[in-house]
Coordinates of C-alpha atoms in Angstrom, one line a residue:
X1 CA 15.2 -20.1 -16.9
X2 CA 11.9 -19.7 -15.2
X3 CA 11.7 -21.9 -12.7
X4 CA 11.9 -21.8 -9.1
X5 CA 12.5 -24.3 -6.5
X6 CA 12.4 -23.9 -2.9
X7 CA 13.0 -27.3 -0.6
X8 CA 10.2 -28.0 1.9
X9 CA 9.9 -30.9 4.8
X10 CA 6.4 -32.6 5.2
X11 CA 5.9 -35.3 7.9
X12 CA 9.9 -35.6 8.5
X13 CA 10.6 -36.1 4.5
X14 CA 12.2 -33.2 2.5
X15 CA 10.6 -32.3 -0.8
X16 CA 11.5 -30.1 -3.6
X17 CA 8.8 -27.6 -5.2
X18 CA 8.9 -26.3 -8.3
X19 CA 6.5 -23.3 -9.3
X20 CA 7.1 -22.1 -13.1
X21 CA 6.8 -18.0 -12.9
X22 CA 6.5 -16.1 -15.9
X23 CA 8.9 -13.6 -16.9
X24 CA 7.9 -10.2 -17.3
X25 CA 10.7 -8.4 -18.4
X26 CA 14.3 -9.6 -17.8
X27 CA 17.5 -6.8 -17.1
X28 CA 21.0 -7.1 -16.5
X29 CA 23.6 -5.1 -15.1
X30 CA 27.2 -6.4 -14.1
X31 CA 29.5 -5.1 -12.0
X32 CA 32.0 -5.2 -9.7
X33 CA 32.5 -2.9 -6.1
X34 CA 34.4 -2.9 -3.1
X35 CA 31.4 -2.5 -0.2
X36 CA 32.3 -2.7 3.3
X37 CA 29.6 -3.7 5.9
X38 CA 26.4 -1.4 6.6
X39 CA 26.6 0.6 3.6
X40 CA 23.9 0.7 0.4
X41 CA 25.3 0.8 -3.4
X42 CA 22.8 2.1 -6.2
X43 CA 22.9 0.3 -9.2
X44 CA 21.9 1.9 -11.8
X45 CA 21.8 3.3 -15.9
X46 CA 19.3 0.5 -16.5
X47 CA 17.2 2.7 -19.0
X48 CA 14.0 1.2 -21.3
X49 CA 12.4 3.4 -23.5
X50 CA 9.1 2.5 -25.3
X51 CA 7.2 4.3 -28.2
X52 CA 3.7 3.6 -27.5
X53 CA 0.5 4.3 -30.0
X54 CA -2.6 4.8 -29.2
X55 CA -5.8 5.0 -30.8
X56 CA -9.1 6.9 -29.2
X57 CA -12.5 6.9 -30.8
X58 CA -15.9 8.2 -29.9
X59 CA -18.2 5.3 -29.8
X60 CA -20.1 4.7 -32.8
X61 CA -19.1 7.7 -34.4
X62 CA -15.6 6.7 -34.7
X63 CA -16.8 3.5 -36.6
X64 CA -18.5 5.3 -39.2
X65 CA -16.8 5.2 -43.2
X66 CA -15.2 8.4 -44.3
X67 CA -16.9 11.0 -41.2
X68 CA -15.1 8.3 -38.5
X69 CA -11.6 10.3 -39.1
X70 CA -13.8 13.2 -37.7
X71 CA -14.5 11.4 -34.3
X72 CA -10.6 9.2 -33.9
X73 CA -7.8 10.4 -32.5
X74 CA -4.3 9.2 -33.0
X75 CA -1.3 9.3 -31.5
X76 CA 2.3 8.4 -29.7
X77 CA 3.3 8.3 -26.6
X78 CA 7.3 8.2 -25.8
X79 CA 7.4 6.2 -22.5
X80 CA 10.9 6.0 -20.0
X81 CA 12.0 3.7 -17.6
X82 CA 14.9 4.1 -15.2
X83 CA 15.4 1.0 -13.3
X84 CA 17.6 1.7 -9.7
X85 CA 18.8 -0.7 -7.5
X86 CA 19.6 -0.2 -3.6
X87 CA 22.1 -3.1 -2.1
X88 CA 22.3 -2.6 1.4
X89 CA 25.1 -4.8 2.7
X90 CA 25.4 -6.6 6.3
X91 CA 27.7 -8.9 6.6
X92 CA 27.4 -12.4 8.4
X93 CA 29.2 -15.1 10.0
X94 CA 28.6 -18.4 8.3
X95 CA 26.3 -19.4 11.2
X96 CA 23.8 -16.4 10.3
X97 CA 25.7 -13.8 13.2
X98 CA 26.8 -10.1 12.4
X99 CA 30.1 -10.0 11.5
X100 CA 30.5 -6.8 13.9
X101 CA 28.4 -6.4 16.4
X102 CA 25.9 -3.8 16.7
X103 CA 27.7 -1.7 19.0
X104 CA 30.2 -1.1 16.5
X105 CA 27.4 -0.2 13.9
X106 CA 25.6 2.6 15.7
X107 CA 22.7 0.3 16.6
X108 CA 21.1 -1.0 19.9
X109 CA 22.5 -4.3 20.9
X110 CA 18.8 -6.5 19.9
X111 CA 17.4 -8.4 23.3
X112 CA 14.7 -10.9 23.3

């Protein structure tokens, strides 16, 4: 699916957008971990390899019958991805609050 939707209010009536987005390139990974609050996960192992050919020429030159070879280049190119993903958990009270507080955490308590 390539659709998103995102609810939006204009003049006191609530309205739903949709924007279509295109999909580049889709990957999955499922899993399952035990996380506890304030600490990151990596996912990863989400490897894409492509084989790539390419094809140079010298302008003109490379155009010409039989002396073109002379002026082309040819080629491969063996191109990998290693996709990575950093989760960084903080957990929350249903109304939005920390579940700890900060003090707990090792942070500054935050003050407006």
């Amino acid at each position: 699916d390539r659709s998103f939707s995102y609810p939006m209010i204009m003049a006191g009536q609530q309205v739903d957008m949709l924007m279509l987005m295109p999909i580049l390139t889709k990957r999955e990974v499922n899993t399952k971990v035990i996380v506890y609050d304030n600490e990151t996960i990596v996912l990863g192992g989400m490897i894409k390899e492509d084989l790539r050919r390419y094809e140079d020429k010298v302008p003109l030159l490379g155009h010409l019958p039989i002396i073109g070879r002379l002026f082309t280049s040819k080629g491969e190119r063996s191109v990998k991805t290693n996709l990575m993903v950093f989760v960084n958990v903080r957990l929350v009270k249903p109304d939005g609050q920390p579940k700890r507080a900060n003090e707990l955490r090792g942070l500054p308590d935050f003050k407006h």
